[in-house]
Every structure is written in structure tokens, then in C-alpha cells.
Short mmCIF file of C-alpha atoms in Angstrom, two decimals:
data_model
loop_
_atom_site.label_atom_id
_atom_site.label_comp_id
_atom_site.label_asym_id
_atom_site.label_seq_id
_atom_site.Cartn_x
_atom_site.Cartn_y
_atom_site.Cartn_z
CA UNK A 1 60.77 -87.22 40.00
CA UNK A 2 60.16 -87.40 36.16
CA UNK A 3 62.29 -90.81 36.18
CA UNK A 4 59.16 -92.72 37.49
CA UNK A 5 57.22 -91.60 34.66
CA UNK A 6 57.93 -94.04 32.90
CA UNK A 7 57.68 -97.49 34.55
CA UNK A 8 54.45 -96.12 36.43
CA UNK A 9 52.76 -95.46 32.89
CA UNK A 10 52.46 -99.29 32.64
CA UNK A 11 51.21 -100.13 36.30
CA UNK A 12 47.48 -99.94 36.87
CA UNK A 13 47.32 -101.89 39.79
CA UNK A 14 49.54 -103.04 42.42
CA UNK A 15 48.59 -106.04 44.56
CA UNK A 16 51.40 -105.75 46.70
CA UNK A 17 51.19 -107.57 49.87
CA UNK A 18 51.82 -108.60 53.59
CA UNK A 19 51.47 -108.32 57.13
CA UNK A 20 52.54 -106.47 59.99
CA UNK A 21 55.72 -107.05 62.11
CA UNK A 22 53.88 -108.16 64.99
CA UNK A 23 51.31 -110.35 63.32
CA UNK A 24 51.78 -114.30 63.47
CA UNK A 25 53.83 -116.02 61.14
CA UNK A 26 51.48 -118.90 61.53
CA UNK A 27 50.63 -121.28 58.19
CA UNK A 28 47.67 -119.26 56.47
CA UNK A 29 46.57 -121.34 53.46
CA UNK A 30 43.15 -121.94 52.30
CA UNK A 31 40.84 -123.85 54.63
CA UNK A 32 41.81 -127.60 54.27
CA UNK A 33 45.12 -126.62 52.35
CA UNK A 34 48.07 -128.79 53.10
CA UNK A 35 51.51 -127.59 52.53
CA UNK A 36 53.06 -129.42 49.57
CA UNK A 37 56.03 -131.41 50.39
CA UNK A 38 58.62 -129.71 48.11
CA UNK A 39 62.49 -129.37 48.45
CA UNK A 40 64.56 -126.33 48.66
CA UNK A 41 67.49 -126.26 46.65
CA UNK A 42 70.40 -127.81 48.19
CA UNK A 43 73.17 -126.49 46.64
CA UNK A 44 74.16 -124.03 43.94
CA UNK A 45 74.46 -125.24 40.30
CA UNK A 46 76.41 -123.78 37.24
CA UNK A 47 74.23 -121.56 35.59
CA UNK A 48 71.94 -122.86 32.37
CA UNK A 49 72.00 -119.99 30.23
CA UNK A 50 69.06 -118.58 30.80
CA UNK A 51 65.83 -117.27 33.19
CA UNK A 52 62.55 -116.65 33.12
CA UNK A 53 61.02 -114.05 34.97
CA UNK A 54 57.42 -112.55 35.48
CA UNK A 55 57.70 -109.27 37.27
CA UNK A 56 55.56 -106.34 37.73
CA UNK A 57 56.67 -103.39 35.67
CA UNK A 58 59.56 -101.33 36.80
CA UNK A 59 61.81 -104.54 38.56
CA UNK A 60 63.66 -105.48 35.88
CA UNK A 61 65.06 -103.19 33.48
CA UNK A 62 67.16 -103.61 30.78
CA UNK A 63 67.64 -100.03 29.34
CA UNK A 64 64.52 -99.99 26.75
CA UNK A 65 62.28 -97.56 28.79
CA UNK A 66 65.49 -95.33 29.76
CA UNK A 67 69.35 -96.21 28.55
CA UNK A 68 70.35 -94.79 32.07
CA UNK A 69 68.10 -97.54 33.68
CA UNK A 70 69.33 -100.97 33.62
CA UNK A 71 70.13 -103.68 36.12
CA UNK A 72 69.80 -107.05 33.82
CA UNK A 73 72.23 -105.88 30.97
CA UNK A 74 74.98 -105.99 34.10
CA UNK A 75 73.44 -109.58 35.58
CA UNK A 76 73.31 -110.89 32.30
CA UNK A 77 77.43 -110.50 31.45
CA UNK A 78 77.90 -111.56 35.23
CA UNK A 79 76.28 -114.83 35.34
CA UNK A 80 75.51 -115.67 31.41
CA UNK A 81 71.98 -116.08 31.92
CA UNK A 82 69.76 -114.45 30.16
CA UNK A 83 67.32 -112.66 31.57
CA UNK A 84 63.76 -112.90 29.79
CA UNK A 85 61.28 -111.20 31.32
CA UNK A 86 57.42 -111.03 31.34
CA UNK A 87 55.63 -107.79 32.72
CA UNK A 88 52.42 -108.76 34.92
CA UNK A 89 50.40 -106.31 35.00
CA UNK A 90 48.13 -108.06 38.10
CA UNK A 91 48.13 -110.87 40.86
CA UNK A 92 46.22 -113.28 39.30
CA UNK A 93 48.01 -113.04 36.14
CA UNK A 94 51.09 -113.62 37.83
CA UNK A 95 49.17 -116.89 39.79
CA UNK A 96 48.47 -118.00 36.05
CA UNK A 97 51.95 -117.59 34.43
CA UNK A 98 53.09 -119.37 37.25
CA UNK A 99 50.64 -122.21 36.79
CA UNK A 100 52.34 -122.51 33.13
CA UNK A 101 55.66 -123.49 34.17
CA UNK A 102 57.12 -121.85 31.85
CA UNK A 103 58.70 -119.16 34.53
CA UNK A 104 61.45 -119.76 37.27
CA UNK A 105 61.09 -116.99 39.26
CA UNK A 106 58.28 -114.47 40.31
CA UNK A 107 58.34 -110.82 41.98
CA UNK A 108 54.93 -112.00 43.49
CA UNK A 109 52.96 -110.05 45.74
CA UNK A 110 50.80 -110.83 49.06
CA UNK A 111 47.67 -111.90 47.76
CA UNK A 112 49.41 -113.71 45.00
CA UNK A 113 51.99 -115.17 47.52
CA UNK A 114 50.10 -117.80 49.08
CA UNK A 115 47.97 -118.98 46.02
CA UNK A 116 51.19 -119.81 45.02
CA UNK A 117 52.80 -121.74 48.27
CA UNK A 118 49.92 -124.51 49.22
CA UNK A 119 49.10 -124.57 45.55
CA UNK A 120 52.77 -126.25 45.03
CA UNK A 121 54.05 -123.62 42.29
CA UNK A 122 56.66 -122.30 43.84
CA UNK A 123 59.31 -124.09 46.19
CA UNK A 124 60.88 -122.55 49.85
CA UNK A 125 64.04 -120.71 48.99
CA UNK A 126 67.43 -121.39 50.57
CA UNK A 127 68.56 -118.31 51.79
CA UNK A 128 71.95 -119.55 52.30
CA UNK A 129 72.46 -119.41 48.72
CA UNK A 130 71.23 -116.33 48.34
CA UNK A 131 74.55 -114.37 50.09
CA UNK A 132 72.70 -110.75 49.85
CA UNK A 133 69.93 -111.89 52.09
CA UNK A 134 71.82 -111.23 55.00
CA UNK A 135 71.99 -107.81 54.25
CA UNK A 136 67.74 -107.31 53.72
CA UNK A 137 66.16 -105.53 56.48
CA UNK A 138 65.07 -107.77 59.53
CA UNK A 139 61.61 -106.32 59.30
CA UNK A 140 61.35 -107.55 55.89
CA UNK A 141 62.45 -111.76 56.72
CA UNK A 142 60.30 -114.81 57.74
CA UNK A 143 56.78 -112.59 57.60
CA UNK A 144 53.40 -114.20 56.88
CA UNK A 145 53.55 -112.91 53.36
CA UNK A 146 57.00 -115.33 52.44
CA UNK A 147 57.30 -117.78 54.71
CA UNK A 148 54.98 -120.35 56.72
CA UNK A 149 55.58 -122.60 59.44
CA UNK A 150 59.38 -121.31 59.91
CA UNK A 151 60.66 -121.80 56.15
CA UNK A 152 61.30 -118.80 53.41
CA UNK A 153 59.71 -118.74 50.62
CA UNK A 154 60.84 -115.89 49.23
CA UNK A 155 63.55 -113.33 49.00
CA UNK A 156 62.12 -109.68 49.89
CA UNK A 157 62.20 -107.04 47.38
CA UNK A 158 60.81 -104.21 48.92
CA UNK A 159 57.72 -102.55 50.66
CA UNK A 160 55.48 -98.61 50.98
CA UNK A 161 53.05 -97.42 53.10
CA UNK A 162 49.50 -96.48 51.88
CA UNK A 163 49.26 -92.98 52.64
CA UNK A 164 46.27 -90.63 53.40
CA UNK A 165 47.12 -87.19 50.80
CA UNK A 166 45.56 -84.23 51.17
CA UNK A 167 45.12 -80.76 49.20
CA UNK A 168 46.69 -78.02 51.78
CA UNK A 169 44.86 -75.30 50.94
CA UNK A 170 41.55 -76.80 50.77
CA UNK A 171 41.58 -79.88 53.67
CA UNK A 172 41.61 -77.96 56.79
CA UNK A 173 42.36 -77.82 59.41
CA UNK A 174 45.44 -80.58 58.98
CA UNK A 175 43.72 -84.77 59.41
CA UNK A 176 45.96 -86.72 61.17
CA UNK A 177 43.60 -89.50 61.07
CA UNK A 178 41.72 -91.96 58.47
CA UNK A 179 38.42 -90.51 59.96
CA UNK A 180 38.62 -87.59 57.52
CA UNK A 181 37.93 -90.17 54.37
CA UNK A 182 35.00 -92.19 55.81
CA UNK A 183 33.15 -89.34 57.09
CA UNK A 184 29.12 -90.04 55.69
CA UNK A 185 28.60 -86.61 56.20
CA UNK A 186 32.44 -84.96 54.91
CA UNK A 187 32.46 -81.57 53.39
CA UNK A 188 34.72 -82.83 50.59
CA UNK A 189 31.70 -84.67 49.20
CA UNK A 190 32.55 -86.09 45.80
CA UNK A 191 35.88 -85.17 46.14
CA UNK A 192 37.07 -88.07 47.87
CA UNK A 193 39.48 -90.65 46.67
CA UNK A 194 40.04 -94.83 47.74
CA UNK A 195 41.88 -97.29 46.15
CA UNK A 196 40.15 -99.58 43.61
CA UNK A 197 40.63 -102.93 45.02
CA UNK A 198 38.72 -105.56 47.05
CA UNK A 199 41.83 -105.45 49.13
CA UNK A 200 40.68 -101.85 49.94
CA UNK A 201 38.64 -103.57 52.66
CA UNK A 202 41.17 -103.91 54.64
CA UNK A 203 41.67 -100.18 55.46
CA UNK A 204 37.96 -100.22 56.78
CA UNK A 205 38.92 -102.88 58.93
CA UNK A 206 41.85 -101.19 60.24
CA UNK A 207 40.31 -98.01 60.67
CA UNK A 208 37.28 -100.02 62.73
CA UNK A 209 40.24 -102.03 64.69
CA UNK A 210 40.72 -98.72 66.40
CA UNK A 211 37.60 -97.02 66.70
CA UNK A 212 35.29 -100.00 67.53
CA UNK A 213 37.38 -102.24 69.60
CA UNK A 214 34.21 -103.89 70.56
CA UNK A 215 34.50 -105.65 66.76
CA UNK A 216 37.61 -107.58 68.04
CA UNK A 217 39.80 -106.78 65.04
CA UNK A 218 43.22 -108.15 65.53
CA UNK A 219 43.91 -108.16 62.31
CA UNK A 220 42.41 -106.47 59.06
CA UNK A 221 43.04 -109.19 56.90
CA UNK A 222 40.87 -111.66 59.36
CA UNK A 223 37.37 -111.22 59.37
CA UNK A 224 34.76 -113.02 60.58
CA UNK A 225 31.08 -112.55 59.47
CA UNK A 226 30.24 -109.57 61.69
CA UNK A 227 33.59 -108.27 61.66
CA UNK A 228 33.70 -108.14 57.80
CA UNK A 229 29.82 -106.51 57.46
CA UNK A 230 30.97 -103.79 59.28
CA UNK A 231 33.74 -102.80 57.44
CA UNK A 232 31.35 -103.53 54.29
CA UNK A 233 29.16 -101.46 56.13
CA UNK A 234 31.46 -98.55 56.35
CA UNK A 235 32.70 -98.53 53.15
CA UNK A 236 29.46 -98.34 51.47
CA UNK A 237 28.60 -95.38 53.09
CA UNK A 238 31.77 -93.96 52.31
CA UNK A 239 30.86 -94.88 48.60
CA UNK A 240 28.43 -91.67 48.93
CA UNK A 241 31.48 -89.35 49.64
CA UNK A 242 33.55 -90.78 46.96
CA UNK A 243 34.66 -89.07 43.46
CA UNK A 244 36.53 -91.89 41.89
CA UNK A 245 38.24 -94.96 42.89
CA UNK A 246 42.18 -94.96 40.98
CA UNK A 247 43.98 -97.74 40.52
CA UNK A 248 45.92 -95.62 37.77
CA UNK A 249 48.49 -93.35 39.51
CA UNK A 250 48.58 -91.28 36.53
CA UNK A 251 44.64 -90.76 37.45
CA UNK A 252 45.13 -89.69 40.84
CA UNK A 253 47.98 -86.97 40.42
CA UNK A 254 45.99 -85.34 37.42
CA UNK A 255 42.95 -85.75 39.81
CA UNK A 256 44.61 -83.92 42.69
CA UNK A 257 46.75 -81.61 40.32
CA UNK A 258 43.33 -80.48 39.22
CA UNK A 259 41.30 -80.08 42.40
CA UNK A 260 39.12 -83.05 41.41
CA UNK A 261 40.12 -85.06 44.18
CA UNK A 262 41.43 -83.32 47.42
CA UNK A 263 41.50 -86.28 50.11
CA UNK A 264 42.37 -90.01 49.78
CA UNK A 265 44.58 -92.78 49.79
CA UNK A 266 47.57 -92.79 48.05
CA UNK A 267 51.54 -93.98 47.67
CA UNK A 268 54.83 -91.91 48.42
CA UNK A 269 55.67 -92.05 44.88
CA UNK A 270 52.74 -90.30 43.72
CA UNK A 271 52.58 -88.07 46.27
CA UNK A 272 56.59 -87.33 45.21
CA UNK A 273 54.94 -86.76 41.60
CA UNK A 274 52.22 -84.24 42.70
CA UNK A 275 54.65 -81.79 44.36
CA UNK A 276 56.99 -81.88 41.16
CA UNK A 277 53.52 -81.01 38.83
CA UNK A 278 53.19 -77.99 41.53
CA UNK A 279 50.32 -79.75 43.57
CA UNK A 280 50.00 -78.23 47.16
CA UNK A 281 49.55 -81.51 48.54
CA UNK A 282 50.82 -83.31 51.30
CA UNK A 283 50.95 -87.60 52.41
CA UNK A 284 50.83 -88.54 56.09
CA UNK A 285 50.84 -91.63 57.70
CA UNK A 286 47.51 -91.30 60.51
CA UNK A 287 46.90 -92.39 63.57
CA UNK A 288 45.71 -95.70 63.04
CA UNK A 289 48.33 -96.18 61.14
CA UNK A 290 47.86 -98.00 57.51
CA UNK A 291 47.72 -100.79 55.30
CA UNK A 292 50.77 -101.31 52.61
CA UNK A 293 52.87 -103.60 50.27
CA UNK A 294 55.90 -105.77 50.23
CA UNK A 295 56.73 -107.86 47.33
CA UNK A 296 59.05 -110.81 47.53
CA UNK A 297 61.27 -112.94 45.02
CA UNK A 298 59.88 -116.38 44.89
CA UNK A 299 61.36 -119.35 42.50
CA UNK A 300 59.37 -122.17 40.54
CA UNK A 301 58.63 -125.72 42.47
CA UNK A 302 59.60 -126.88 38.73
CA UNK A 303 61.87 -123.92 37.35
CA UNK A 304 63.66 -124.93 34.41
CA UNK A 305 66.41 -122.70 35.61
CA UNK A 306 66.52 -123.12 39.18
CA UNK A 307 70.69 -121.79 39.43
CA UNK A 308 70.04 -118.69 36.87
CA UNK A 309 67.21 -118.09 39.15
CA UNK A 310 69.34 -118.01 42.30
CA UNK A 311 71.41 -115.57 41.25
CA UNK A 312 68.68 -113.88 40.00
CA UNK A 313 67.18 -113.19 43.05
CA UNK A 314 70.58 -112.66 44.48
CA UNK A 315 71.39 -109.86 41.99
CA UNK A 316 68.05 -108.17 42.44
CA UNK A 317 68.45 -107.62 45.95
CA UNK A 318 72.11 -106.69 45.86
CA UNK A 319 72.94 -103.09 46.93
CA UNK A 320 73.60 -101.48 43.44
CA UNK A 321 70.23 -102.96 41.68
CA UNK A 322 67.94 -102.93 44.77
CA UNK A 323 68.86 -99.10 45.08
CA UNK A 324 68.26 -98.35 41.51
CA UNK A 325 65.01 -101.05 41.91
CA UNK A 326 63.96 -98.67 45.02
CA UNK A 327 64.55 -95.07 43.06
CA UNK A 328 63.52 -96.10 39.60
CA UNK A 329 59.77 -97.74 41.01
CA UNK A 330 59.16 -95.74 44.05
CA UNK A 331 59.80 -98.09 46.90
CA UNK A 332 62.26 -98.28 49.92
CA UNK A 333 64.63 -101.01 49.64
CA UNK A 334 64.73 -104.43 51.01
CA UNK A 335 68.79 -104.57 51.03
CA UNK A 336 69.61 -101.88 53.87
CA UNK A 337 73.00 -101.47 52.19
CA UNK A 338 71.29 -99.89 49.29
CA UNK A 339 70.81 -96.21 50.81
CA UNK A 340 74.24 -95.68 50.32
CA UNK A 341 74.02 -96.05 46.86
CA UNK A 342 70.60 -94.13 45.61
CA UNK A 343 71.37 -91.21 43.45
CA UNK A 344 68.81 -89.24 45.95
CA UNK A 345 71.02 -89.12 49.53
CA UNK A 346 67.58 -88.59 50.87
CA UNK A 347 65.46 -91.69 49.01
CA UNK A 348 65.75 -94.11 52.05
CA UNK A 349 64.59 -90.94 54.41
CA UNK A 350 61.53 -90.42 52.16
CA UNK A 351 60.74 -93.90 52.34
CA UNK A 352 61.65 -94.41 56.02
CA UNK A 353 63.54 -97.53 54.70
CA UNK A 354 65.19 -98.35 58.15
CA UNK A 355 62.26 -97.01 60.03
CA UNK A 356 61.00 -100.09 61.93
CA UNK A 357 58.92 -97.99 64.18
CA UNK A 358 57.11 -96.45 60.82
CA UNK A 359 56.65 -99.78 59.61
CA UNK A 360 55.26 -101.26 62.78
CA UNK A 361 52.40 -99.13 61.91
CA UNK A 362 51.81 -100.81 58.41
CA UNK A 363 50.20 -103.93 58.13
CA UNK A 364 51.04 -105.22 55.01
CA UNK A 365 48.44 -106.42 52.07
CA UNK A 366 48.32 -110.31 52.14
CA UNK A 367 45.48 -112.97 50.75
CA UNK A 368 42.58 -113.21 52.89
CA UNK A 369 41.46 -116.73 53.79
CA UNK A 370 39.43 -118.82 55.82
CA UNK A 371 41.52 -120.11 58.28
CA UNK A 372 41.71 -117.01 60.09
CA UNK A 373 45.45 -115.82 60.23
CA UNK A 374 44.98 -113.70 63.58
CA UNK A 375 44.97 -117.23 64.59
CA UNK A 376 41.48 -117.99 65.76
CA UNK A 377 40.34 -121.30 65.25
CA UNK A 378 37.03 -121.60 66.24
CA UNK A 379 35.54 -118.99 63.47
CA UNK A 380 36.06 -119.35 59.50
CA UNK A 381 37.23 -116.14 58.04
CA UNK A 382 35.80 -114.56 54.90
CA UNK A 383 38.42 -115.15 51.94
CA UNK A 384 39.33 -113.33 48.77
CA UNK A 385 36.57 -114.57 47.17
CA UNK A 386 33.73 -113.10 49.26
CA UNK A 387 35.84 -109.73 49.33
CA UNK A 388 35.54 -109.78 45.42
CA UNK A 389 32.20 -110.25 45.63
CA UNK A 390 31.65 -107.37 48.39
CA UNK A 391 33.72 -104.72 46.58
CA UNK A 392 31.89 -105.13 43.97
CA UNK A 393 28.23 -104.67 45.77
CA UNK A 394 30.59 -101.28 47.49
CA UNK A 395 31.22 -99.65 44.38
CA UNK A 396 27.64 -100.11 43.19
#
């Protein structure tokens, strides 16, 4: 477990993204947004020498955090391009080094994703140039989150669960459901943990999609006016219950290593981290199920090194560098011939990589907008913007 030490020291927030398997794949964009006309790439290029990458921390090593970890060093004497890459260390810095056009391709994440499709930065992908798509998990292909109206934008990387974790020996008896974390009145006052992120909102919503059905939640990334004060509404009363909001994972195993923090949300990884540091804690995925991440490969409408990026994003999601991608970060793989090659036998059954019925349950992060994507049309939505604004009258 110590190997994701490293990488993980340099991530303080993930803004991964998404959507769940049965949500529409209908366009999603901004209200008013029109789709930029751009082309796909028709046909594959000699390389230019060169590529330039923005990618959250962990997705593309070259051996300076850990010799033993290194997937562009073997790309690199493949294809001759060399890989120069620029660690984002959130969404909207990734939307910005995009804007530059200095970049050509972009391990961009759901509520970066769209930003980045109607505002005509990055291009739809032709997966038929791309020969280790075929191999990526089903589950994982034309979602909301990298694609819209039927084309790809986007070559999947990989996706986790947000988990509910829990101290055994003081959270008892067992929760199997989300109830435990917004309870006003909870005996693990102060003690309580969320994730620190407007996004956040979106588990209220998904917890009130269950337990209020008369709040017509089809989707917790599309809500109206009443349907987004409620889940306001329940997450500032949780705000009484809560010890800290992390967005550091090193914050929340120390927190739960300690006792500081016996009950919230959390990822696999850290939970994995936790039980090595002797924790007695334990990650389940409750009844209502959860929100969670996916991140996909997108390339520049203007990338200066459109081939180099091509087989970029087809070397990233082969099976030797998705699997050491998947081990290295904490994630299951997109490429579902990766689980054969993970040093752990059992990574892909920790992750429940080929687990469609465990990822049915996860609706994926993705960018909130106006046009409503549950597809309602005769309501506006509340976008990122207003969530911003409402996390930050939450928190206090």
C-alpha cells in the first residue's frame, strides 16, 4: 500500500467526474451553448517528436517519484515523442492550461470535461485510431461525461466509487446506509467527515433521491430550485455534525488513524491506506448507492501534436500502463485486459473493475448546468456556479 504514498502526497483534490450507466447521454452544455463544429482526426500521422500533456498527478510517470514506476520512459522509445508533462493539481486549472494551447492532450475530469467540449478546446476523438479502445470496459464508452450527441470525446482512463468508511469499534452497530452521516442529531457529533467540494452536493441529492421521492430527483447532478434547497438544506444541517471537511487524503487517514474522524466519505485507496497504518476501519458502498469519478483522455481542438497525442492516449490505456496507471494511483482500470497484469492478482477485485452491477450504483461526478441533463426541458437547472456559491454559505 506504501506505493501510493507517493503520487497521493501531491493530490489535494480530485474533480473526477461522470454519470451513471443508465443516465442520458443527451448534449449537456451550458444553457444556450452550441456544439462547436470541429473535426476528428481522420487518419493517423507520423509522429512530431513530441507531446504535451496536463495530467493530474500519478498518470504519467516517468520514474522520478519511484525508478520502479514508469510508463512514459517505455512510450517515449516506442513512438519518439516526447512526453512533457504538466501536473494539474485542479479542474479549473486544467480548463485554463487548456485555454493556452500550449497542451495536446488532457486527463480531464467531469466537471472539467464539458467546459472544455462546447467551449471548442478540445476536438471528438476517433476511436478507430485509438486500437486499445476496444478493449476499455463498455461501462466506461459513449457516457455523458465524454461524449455528446453520439460522438467520443474522449478515451476513458479510469473510475472509483465514493465510499462511506467507518471506525469498527466505535460506529455501531454496522451503517449500511448514507443516513448515518447526515443524521442532525448523530452520536458521532464532531466526528464526522464530507468531502470538501461544491460537488459534494451531489451526495445530498442522491441521498434525498431515495428518501424523499416526492423531490423528483432523477438525477443528482440536475437540480431545480426546490430540488437543490433541499439538498442545501440538508447539508447545512449536517454542517453541525461535521469535524472537518478533507480534500487531502493524507488528512483523512491521519484523521481516522487517530480517532478524530470515525464516519465519512472516502475513496478505496485511502481506505487501502488506513488498514496498512493499523486503522480498524472499514469502506462500504450503502444503500443508495454513491456518487464517484471517471476521468477520460481528451486531445486539443488545436494540438500542436495531434499524432504524438494519439498514441498517447493509446499507450495510456494499453494493458501494461493502464494496470500500472490503476495500482500506482488507486483506481480500477479502464482497459479490462489490464487485471491480468497488476502486480496485486486481487487489484481489479478491490476495485470491482468488471463489476457493472457495482457501478450501476455510482453515478459519476460531472459539471452541473442549466439545461437540465435528466433531460427536463421545461425547468433551468442550477449550474456550477450557484453550487460554488452554496458550498460556500454550507461550510459557513
Amino acid at each position: 500500500m506504501r506505493r501510493y504514498i507517493a503520487v497521493f502526497a501531491t493530490v489535494l483534490a480530485l474533480a473526477a467526474c461522470g454519470d451513471d450507466a443508465k443516465q442520458s447521454n443527451a448534449p449537456a452544455g451550458p444553457a444556450g451553448a452550441q456544439l462547436p463544429k470541429i473535426d476528428k482526426l481522420a487518419s493517423l500521422g507520423a509522429g512530431e517528436g513530441a507531446v504535451n500533456i496536463v495530467a493530474w498527478a500519478g498518470y504519467a510517470e516517468n520514474g522520478s517519484n519511484d525508478p520502479k514506476v514508469d510508463w512514459v520512459t517505455p512510450f517515449e522509445k516506442q513512438t519518439g515523442c516526447k512526453a512533457n508533462v504538466k501536473v494539474a493539481g485542479t479542474s479549473d486549472e486544467m480548463v485554463t492550461l487548456m485555454k493556452t494551447g500550449d497542451y495536446d492532450v488532457v486527463s480531464a475530469s467531469g466537471d472539467a470535461s464539458l467546459r472544455l467540449i462546447y467551449g471548442g478546446v478540445v476536438a471528438p476523438v476517433n476511436t478507430d485510431l485509438v486500437p486499445n479502445y476496444k478493449d476499455v470496459f463498455d461501462g466506461l464508452k459513449n457516457k455523458a461525461w465524454n461524449s455528446v450527441g453520439g460522438a467520443s470525446y474522449g478515451v476513458p482512463h479510469g473510475r472509483g466509487a465514493n465510499l462511506l468508511m467507518y471506525r469498527t469499534d466505535v460506529v455501531k452497530p454496522a451503517p449500511t446506509s448514507w443516513d448515518v452521516v447526515f443524521d442532525a442529531n448523530s452520536p458521532y457529533k464532531g466526528k464526522v467527515t464530507a468531502y470538501d467540494s461544491p460537488i459534494y452536493i451531489a451526495d445530498a441529492a442522491l441521498y434525498l433521491m431515495k428518501h424523499k421521492p416526492e423531490l423528483g430527483i432523477k438525477n443528482p447532478y440536475a437540480l431545480d430550485d426546490k430540488q437543490f434547497t433541499a439538498a442545501v438544506d440538508l447539508l447545512k444541517g449536517q454542517q453541525k455534525v461535521i469535524g472537518e471537511y478533507w480534500s487531502d487524503y493524507t488528512k483523512e487517514v491521519q484523521a481516522f488513524k487517530a480517532g478524530n474522524s470515525v464516519l465519512g466519505t472516502t475513496w478505496q485507496v485511502i481506505a487501502n491506506l488506513a488498514e496498512a497504518d493499523k486503522a480498524p476501519v472499514e469502506a462500504i458502498l450503502p444503500s443508495e448507492g454513491a456518487t464517484g469519478w471517471s476521468d477520460t483522455w481528451m486531445i486539443a481542438a488545436k494540438a500542436k501534436h495531434p499524432n504524438c497525442g494519439y498514441l498517447w492516449m493509446n499507450h495510456i490505456i494499453s494493458p501494461e500502463a493502464n494496470a500500472a496507471v490503476a495500482e500506482w494511483f488507486g483506481e480500477a482500470p479502464s482497459n479490462k485486459l489490464a487485471c491480468a497484469k497488476t502486480a496485486d492478482p486481487q487489484h481489479c477485485t478491490t476495485y470491482h473493475a468488471d463489476d457493472e452491477s457495482y457501478y450501476g450504483q455510482v453515478w459519476y461526478w460531472t459539471t452541473p448546468v442549466a439545461d437540465c441533463v435528466d433531460g427536463r426541458t421545461d425547468v433551468k437547472c442550477k449550474d456550477y456556479s450557484e453550487w460554488t456559491k452554496a458550498w460556500t454559505s454550507i461550510k459557513g
